[in-house]
Short mmCIF file of C-alpha atoms in Angstrom, two decimals:
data_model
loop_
_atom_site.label_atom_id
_atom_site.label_comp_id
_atom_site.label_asym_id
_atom_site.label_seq_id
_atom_site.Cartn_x
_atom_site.Cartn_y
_atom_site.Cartn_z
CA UNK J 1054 198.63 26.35 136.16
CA UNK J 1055 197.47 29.61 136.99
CA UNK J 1056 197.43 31.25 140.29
CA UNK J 1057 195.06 34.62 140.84
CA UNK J 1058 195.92 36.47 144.58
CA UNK J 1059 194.44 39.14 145.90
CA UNK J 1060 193.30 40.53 141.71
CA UNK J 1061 190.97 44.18 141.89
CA UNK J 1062 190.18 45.96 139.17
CA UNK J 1063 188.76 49.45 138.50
CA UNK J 1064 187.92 51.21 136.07
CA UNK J 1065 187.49 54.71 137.41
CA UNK J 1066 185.28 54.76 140.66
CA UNK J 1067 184.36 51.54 139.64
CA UNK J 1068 185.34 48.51 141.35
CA UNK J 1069 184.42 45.51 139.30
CA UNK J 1070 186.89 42.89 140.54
CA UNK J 1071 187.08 42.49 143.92
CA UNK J 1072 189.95 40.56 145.97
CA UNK J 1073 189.39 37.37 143.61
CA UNK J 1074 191.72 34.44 144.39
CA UNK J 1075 191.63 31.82 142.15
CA UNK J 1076 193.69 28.55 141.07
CA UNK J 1077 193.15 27.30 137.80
CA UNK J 1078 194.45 23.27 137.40
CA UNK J 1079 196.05 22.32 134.20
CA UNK J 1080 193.09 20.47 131.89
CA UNK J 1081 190.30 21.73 134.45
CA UNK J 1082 187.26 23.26 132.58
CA UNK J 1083 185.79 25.98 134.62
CA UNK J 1084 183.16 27.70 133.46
CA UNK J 1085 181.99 31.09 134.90
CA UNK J 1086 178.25 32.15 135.10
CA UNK J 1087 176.49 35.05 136.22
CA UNK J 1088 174.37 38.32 135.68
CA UNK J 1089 175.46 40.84 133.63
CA UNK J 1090 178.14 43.38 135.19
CA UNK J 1091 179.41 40.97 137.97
CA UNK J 1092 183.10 41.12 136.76
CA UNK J 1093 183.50 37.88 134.85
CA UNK J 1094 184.13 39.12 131.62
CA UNK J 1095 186.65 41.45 133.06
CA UNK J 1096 187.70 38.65 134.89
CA UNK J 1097 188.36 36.50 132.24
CA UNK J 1098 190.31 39.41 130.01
CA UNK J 1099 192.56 40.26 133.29
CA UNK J 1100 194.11 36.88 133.04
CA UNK J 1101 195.73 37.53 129.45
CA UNK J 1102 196.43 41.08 130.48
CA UNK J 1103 193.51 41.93 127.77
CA UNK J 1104 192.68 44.20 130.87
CA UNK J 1105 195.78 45.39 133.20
CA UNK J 1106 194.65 44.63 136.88
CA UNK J 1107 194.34 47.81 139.19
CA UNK J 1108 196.51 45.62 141.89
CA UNK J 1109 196.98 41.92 143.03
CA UNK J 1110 199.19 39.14 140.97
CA UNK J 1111 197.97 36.63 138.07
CA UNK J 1112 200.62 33.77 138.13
CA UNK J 1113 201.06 31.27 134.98
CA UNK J 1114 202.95 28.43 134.96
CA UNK J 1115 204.96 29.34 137.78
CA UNK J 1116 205.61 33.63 136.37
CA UNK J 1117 204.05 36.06 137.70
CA UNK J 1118 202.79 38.15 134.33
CA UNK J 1119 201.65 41.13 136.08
CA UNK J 1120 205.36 41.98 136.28
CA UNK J 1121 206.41 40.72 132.98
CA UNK J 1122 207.76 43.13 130.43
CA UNK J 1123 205.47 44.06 127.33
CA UNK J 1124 207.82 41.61 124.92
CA UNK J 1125 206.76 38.57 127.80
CA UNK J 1126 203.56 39.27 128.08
CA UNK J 1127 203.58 38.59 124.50
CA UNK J 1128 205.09 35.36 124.32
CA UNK J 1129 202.59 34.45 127.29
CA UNK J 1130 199.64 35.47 125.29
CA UNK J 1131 200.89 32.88 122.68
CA UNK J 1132 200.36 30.47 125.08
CA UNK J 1133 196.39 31.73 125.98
CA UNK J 1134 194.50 31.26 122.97
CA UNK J 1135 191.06 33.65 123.35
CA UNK J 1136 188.03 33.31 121.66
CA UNK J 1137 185.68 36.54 121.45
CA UNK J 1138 182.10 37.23 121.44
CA UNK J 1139 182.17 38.64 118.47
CA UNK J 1140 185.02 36.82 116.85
CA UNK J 1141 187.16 39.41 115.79
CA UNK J 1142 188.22 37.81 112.72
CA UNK J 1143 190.41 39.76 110.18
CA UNK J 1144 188.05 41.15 107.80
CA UNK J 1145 190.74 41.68 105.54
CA UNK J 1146 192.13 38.69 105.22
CA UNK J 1147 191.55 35.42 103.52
CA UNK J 1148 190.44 32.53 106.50
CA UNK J 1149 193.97 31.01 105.65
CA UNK J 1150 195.78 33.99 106.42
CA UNK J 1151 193.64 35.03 109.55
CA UNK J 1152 194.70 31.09 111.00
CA UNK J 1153 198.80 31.83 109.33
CA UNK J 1154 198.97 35.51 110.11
CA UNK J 1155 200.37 35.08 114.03
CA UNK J 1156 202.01 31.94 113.72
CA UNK J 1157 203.98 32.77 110.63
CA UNK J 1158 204.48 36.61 111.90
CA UNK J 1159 205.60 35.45 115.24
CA UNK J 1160 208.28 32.93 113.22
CA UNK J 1161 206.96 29.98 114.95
CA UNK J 1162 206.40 27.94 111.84
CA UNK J 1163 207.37 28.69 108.32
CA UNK J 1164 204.24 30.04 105.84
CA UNK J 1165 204.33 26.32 104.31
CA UNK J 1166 204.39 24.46 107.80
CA UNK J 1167 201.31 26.96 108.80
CA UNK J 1168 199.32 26.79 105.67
CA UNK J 1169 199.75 22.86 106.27
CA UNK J 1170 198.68 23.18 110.16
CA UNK J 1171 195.58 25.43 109.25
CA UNK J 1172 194.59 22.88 106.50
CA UNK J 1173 194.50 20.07 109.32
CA UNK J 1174 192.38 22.42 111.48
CA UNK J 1175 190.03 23.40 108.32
CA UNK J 1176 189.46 19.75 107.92
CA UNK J 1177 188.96 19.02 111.28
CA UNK J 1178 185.93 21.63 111.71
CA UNK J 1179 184.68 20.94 108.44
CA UNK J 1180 185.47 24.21 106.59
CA UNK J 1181 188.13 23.23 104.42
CA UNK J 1182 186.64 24.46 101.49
CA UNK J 1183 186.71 28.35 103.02
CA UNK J 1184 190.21 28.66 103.24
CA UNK J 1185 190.45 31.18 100.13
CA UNK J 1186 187.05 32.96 101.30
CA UNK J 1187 186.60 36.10 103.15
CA UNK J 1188 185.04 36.39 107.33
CA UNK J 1189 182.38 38.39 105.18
CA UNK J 1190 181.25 34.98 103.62
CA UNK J 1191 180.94 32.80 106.51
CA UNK J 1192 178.25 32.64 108.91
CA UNK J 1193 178.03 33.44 112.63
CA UNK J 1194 178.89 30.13 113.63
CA UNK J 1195 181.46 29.38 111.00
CA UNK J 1196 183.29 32.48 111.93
CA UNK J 1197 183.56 31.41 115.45
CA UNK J 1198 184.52 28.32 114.92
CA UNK J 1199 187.07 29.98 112.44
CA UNK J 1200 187.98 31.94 115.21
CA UNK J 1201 188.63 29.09 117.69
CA UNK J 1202 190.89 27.19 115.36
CA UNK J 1203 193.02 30.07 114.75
CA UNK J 1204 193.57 30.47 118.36
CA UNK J 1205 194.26 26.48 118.48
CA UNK J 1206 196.85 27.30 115.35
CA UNK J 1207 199.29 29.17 118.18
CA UNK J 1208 199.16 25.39 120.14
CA UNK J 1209 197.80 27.44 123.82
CA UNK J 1210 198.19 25.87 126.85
CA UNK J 1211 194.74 27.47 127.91
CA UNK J 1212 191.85 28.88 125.81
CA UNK J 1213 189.35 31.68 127.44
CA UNK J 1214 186.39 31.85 125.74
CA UNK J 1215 184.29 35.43 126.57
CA UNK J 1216 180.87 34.56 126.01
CA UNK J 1217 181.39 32.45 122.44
CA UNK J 1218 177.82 32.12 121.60
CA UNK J 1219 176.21 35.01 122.74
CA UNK J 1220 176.35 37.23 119.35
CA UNK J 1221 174.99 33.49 117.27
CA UNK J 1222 172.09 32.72 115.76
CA UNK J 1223 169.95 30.36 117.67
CA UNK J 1224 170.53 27.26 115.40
CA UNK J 1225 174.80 28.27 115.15
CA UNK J 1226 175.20 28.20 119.16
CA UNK J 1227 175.19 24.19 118.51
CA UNK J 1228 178.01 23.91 116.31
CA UNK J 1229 180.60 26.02 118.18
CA UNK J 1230 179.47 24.18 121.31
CA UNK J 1231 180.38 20.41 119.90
CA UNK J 1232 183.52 22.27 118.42
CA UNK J 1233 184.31 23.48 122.56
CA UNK J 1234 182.88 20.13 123.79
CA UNK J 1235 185.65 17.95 121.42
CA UNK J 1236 188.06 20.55 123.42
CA UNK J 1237 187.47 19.70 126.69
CA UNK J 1238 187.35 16.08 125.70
CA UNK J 1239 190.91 16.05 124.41
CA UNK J 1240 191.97 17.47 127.57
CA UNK J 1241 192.86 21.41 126.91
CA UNK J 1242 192.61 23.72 129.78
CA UNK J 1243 189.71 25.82 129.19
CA UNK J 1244 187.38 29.09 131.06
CA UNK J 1245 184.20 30.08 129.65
CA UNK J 1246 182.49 32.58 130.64
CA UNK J 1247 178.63 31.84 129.14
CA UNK J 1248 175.39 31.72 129.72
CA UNK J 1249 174.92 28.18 128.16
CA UNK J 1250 173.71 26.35 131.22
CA UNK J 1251 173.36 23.35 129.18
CA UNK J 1252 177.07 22.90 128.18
CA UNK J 1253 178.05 23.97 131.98
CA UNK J 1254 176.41 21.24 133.31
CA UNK J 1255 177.95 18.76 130.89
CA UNK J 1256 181.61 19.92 130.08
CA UNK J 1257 182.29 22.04 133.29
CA UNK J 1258 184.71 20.21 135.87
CA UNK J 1259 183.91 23.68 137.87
CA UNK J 1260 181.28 25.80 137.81
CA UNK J 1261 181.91 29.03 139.33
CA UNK J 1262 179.23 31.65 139.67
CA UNK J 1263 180.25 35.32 139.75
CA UNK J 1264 178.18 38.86 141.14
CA UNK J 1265 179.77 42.03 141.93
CA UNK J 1266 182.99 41.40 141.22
CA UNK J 1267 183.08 38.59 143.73
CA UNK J 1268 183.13 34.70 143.65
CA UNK J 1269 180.01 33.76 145.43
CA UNK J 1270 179.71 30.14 144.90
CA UNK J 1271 181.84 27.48 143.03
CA UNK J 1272 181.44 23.79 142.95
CA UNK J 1273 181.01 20.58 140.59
CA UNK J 1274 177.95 21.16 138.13
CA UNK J 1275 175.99 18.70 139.85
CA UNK J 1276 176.08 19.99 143.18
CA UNK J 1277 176.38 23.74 141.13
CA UNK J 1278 173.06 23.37 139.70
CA UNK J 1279 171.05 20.86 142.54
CA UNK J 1280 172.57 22.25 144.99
CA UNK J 1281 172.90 26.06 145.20
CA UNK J 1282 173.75 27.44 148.75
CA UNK J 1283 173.90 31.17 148.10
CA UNK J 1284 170.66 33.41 147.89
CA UNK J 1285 172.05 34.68 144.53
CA UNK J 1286 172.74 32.21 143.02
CA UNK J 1287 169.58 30.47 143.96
CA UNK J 1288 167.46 33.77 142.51
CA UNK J 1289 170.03 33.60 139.55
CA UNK J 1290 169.14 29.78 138.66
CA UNK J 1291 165.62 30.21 139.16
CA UNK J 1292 165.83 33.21 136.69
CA UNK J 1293 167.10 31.14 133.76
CA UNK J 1294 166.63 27.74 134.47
CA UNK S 1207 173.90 82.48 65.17
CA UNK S 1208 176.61 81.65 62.52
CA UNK S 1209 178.18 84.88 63.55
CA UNK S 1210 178.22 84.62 67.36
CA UNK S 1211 180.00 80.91 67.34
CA UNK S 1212 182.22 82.53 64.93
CA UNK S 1213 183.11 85.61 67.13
CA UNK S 1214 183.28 82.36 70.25
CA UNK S 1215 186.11 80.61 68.67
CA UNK S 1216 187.90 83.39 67.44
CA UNK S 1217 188.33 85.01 70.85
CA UNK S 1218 189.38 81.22 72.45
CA UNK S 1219 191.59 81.10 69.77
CA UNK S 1220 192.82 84.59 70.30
CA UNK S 1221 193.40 83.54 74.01
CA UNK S 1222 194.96 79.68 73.20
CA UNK S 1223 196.64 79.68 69.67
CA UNK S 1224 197.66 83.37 69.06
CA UNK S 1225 201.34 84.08 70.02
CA UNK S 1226 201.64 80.09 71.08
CA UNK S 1227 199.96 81.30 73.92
CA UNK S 1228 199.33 77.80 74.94
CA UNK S 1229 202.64 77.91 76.48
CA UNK S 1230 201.90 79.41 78.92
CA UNK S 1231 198.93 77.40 80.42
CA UNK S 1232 201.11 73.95 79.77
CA UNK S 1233 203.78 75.49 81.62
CA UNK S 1234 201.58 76.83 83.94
CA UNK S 1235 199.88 73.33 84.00
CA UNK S 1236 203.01 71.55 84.86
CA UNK S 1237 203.77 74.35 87.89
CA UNK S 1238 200.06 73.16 89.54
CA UNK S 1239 200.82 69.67 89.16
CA UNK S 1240 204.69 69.72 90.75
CA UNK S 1241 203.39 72.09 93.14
CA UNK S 1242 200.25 70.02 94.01
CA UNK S 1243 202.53 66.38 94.06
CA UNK S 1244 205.09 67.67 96.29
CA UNK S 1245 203.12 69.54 98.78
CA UNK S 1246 200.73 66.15 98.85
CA UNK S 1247 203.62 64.14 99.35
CA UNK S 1248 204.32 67.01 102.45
CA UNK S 1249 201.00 66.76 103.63
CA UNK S 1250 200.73 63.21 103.84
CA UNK S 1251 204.81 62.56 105.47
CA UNK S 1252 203.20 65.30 108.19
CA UNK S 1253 199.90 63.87 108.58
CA UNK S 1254 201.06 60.69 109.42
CA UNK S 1255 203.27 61.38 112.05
CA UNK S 1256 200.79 63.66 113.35
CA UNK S 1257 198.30 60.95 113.19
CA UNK S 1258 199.97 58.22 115.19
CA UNK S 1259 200.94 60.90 117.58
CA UNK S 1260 197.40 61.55 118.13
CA UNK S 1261 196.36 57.87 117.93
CA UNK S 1262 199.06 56.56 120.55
CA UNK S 1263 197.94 59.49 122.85
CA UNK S 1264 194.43 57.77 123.03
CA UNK S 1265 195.05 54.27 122.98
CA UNK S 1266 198.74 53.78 125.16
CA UNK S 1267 198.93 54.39 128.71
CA UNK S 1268 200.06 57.70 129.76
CA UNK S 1269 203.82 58.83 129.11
CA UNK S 1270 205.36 62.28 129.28
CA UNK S 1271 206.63 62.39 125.52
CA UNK S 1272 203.50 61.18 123.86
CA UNK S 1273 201.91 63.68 126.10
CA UNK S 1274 204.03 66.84 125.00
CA UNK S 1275 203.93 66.04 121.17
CA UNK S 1276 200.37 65.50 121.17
CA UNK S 1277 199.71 68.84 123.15
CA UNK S 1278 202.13 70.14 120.47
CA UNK S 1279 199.63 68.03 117.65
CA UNK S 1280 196.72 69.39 118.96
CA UNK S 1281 197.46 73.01 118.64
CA UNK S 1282 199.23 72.67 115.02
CA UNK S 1283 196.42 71.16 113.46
CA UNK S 1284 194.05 74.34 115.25
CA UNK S 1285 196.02 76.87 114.76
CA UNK S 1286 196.37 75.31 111.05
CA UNK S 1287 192.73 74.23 110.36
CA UNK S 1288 191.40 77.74 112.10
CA UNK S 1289 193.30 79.89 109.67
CA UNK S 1290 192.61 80.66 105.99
CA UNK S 1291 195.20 79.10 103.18
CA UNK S 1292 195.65 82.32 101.93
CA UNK S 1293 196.84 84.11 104.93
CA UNK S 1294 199.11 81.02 105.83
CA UNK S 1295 200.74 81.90 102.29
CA UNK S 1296 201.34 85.39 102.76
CA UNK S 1297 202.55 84.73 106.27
CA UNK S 1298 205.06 82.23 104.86
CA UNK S 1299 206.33 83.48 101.99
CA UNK S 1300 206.20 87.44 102.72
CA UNK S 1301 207.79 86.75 106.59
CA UNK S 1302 209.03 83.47 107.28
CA UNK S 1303 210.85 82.84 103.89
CA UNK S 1304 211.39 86.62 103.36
CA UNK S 1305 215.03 86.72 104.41
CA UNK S 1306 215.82 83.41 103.08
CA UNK S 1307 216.02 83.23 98.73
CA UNK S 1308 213.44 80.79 98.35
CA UNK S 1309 212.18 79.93 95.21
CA UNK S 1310 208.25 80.86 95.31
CA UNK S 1311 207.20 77.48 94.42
CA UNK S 1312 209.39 75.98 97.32
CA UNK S 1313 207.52 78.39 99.29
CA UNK S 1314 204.14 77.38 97.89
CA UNK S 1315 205.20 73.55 98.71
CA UNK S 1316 205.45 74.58 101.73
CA UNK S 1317 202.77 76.42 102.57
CA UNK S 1318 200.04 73.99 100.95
CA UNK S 1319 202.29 70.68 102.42
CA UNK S 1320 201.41 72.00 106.26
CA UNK S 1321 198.05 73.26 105.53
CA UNK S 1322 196.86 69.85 104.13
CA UNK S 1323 198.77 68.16 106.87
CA UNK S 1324 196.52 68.98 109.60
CA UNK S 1325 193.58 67.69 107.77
CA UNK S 1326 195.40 64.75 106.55
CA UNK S 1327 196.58 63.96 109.90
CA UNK S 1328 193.12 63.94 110.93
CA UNK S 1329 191.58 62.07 107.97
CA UNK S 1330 194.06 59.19 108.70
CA UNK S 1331 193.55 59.59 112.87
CA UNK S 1332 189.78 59.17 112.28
CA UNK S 1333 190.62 55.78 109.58
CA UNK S 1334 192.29 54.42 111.95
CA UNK S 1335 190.11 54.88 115.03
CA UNK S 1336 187.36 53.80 113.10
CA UNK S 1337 188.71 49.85 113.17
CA UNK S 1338 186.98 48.22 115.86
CA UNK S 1339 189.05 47.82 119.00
CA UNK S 1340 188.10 44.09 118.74
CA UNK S 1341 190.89 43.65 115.49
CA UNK S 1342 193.71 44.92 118.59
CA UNK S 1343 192.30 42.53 120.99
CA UNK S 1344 192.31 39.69 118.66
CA UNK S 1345 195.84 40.67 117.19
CA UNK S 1346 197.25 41.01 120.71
CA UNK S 1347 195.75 37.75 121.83
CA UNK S 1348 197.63 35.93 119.84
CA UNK S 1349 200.52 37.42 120.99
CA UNK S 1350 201.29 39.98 118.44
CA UNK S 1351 202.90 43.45 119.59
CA UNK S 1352 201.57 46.84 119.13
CA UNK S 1353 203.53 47.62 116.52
CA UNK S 1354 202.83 44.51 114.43
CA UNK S 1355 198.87 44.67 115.26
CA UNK S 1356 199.04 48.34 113.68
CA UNK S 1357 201.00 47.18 110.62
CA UNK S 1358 199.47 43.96 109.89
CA UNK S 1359 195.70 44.28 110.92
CA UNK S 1360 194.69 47.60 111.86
CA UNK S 1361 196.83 49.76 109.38
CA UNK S 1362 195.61 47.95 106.25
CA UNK S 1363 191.77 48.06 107.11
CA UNK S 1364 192.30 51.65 108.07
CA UNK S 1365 193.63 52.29 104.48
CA UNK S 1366 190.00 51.54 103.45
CA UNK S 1367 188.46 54.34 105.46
CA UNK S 1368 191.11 56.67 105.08
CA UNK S 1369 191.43 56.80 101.44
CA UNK S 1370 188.06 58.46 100.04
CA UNK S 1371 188.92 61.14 102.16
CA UNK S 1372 192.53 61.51 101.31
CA UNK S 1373 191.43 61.44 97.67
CA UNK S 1374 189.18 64.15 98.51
CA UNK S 1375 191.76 66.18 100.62
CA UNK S 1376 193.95 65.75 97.10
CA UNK S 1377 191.41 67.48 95.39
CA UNK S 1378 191.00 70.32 97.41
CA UNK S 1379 194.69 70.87 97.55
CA UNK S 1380 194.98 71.08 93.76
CA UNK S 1381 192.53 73.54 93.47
CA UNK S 1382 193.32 75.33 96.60
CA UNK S 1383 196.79 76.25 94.98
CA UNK S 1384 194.83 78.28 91.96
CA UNK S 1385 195.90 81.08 94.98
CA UNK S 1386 199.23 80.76 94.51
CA UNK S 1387 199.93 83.20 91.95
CA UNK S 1388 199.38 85.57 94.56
CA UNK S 1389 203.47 85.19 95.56
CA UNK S 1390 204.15 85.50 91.66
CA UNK S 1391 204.47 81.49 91.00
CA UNK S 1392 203.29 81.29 87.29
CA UNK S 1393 200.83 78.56 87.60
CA UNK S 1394 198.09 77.57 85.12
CA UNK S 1395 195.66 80.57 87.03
CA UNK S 1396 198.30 82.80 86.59
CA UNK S 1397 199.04 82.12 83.30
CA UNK S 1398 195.14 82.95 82.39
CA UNK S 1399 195.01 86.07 84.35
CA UNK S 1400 198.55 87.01 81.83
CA UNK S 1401 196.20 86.35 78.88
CA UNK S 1402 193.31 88.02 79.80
CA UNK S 1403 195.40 91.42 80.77
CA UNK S 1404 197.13 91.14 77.46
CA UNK S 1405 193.80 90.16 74.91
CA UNK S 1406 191.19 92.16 77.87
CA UNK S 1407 189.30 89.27 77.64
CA UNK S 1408 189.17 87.48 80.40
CA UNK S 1409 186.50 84.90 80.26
CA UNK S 1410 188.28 82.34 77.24
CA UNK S 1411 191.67 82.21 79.50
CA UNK S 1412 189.50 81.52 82.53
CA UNK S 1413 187.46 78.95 81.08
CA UNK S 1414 190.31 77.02 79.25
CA UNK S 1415 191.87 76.90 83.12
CA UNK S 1416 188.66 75.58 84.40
CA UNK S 1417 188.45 73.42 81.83
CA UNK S 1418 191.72 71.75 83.06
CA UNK S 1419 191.53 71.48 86.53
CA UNK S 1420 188.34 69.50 85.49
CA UNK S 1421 190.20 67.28 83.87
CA UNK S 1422 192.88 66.73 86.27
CA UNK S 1423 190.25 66.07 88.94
CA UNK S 1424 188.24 63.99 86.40
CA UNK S 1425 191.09 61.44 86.42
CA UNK S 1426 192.43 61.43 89.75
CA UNK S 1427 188.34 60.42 90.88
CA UNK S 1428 188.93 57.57 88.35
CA UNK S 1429 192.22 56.76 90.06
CA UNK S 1430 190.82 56.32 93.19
CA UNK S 1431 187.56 54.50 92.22
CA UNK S 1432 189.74 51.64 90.86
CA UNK S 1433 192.06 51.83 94.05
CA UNK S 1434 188.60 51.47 96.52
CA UNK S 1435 187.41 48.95 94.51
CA UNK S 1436 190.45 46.90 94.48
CA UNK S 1437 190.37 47.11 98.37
CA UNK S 1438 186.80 46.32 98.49
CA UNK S 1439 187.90 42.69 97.48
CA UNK S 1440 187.52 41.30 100.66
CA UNK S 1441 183.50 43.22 101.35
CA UNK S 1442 182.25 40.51 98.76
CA UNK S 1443 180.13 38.20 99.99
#
């Protein structure tokens, strides 16, 4: 489903992605660990062209979108829902509109077919009754899972999650992670990038661990996490575990 | 005592009622205000542009045009900022319009129009920049353009920060064209400096003028207070 060769990335005299290849299967789960600065936030953000790679292709369903036009690569971010650490709701805007707004701007559905669509979502994370409220009103972990639904609203192909629970509350990171764990279960094609060694270990078909802008390890979670080869990851594991 | 409020409100009513001299500071009155609406209306069409000029400089990858106008941006708004109003007038009326029959008021339009521009365009550059770069992200993630992002999500938070200052930028500009008299437009100023020369007394005139921009800028603070607080809807919690 998607293809990485050969992807750098620099920001200045900084090289923070280095030669990554990659191949992402349609419904795998592969979630990306590692200490801070190794590239897999950037990582993660190169793949919807959040970030535009210094050099090296990023192939989705068979295009190669580090050649599309600007008016493709925005039809291919319809299909890459993203969920941010800090949600990035729109503060403006009623939770109804913030799930409508893209769906309904990008004429994919009618305003009643999306208000109906967002209603099933509301219902479905249990926040029905904050359709008419403002982000301001919700908590952390309502306005996350907010923020995943409206992602969900554009139907993706993939969702990339950059660190989801990192700017919660202790007792929130629980509720956005049974929301992401009823993902996986129905089969979407997810990354995550987290630190949430717990939900790696359960939900991850891959767990892929990241330093320097390089790919140091990657395997299934139970070999991942019992059986670390690499000295890094090793010291990393025995750092948080 | 009796006699000194006595010898007050004969000499405002020497400088207000006597001769209908009121006249003269309503039409004066209306001069500020059509002077002060068009040239905000100037400011604000030239602010803009210069704003997004500025903005898409920043934020869009590097491209020859952009690059040019915002050079040309940049040293507009310094050349325009750096210099006082007053000067600016007497350059544009006395040199620039001096073969041309403008009206004086056209010429004041002018004149206050570009001179509020460059802090408009900054006022709105600054609102707009101030909109965390997440609300982009998030609008481009879901596959919105540029364009759309800006008008839909960015633009209407930006509103919020950028109108206290515009409101305040208004205010200065009304007041700011008390100088205008100085290219013979008969404004409400002007029309108090006529009365004083004619009654020599000066301070009634002056203080019925004060007395009016205060009001003016009494109201337009109202204005905007219900305006912000309308906006504000969504800060509730």
């Amino acid at each position: 489903m998607i293809d990485v060769k050969q992807l750098n990335k620099s920001f200045g005299e900084n090289h923070v992605l280095k030669d990554l290849n990659e191949h992402i299967e349609k419904g795998e789960k592969v979630v990306i660990v590692g200490p801070s600065g190794s590239g897999k936030s950037t990582f993660l953000r190169c793949l919807n062209l959040m970030e535009k790679p210094t050099s090296g292709h990023i192939v989705f369903e068979g295009k190669d979108i580090t050649e599309a036009k600007s008016k493709e690569v925005n039809q291919i971010r319809q299909k890459m829902g993203m969920v941010f650490q800090h949600f990035n709701l729109f503060p403006h805007l009623t939770i109804m509109d913030n799930i409508t707004l893209a769906p309904v701007k990008l004429k994919l559905m009618t305003k009643a077919e999306a208000d109906v669509r967002a209603m099933e979502l509301l219902k479905r994370v249990g926040l029905e009754d904050k359709a008419q409220a403002y982000p301001a009103q919700l908590s952390g972990g309502q306005k996350q899972r907010i923020a995943i639904i409206r992602s969900l609203a554009m139907n993706p192909e993939v969702m990339l999650f950059d660190e989801p629970t990192s700017a919660l509350d202790p007792e929130m990171v629980g509720e956005v992670l049974d929301l992401m764990r009823q993902l996986a279960e129905e089969g979407m094609t997810m990354i995550v990038v987290t630190h949430e060694m717990g939900f790696a270990r359960e939900v991850a078909s891959r767990v892929m661990f990241m330093a320097d802008g390089c790919v140091l390890e990657q395997n299934t979670p139970e070999e991942f996490f019992k059986n670390p080869q690499n000295e890094r990851l090793k010291d990393f594991l025995s750092k948080i575990l | 005592m009796g006699d000194w409020f006595m010898s007050v409100w004969k000499s405002f009513e020497q400088a207000f009622l006597e001769s209908d001299r009121y006249i003269a500071y309503l039409e004066g009155f209306k001069t500020t205000l059509i002077l002060s609406f068009f040239a905000v209306l100037l400011g604000v069409a030239i602010g803009l542009i210069m704003a997004i000029i500025k903005y898409t400089a920043n934020h869009m990858e590097k491209n020859i045009v952009i690059s040019v106008l915002n050079w040309i941006a940049n040293i507009y708004i310094a050349i325009i900022r750096g210099t006082p109003a007053y000067v600016q007038l007497l350059i544009i009326y006395f040199i620039i319009f001096a073969k041309m029959d403008t009206s004086p008021i056209v010429a004041g339009i002018v004149c206050f129009g570009i001179n509020s521009s460059a802090y408009v365009a900054e006022i709105i550059r600054a609102g707009i920049e101030a909109v965390d770069a997440g609300q982009m992200e998030a609008g481009r993630s879901l596959g919105l353009g540029w364009t759309q992002t800006m008008i839909s999500i960015i633009m209407p938070q930006a509103i919020k920060n950028i109108l206290p200052a515009l409101g305040n930028e208004f205010i200065v500009l009304i007041k700011e064209t008390a100088i205008v008299g100085t290219i013979a437009v008969r404004d409400v100023t002007k029309a108090a400096q006529n009365v004083g020369a004619i009654t020599y007394n000066y301070l009634p005139p002056l203080l019925i003028t004060a007395g009016m921009y205060l009001v003016v800028v009494i109201i337009l603070t109202k204005l905007l207070n219900v305006f912000e607080r309308r906006l504000a809807q969504s800060d509730r919690r």
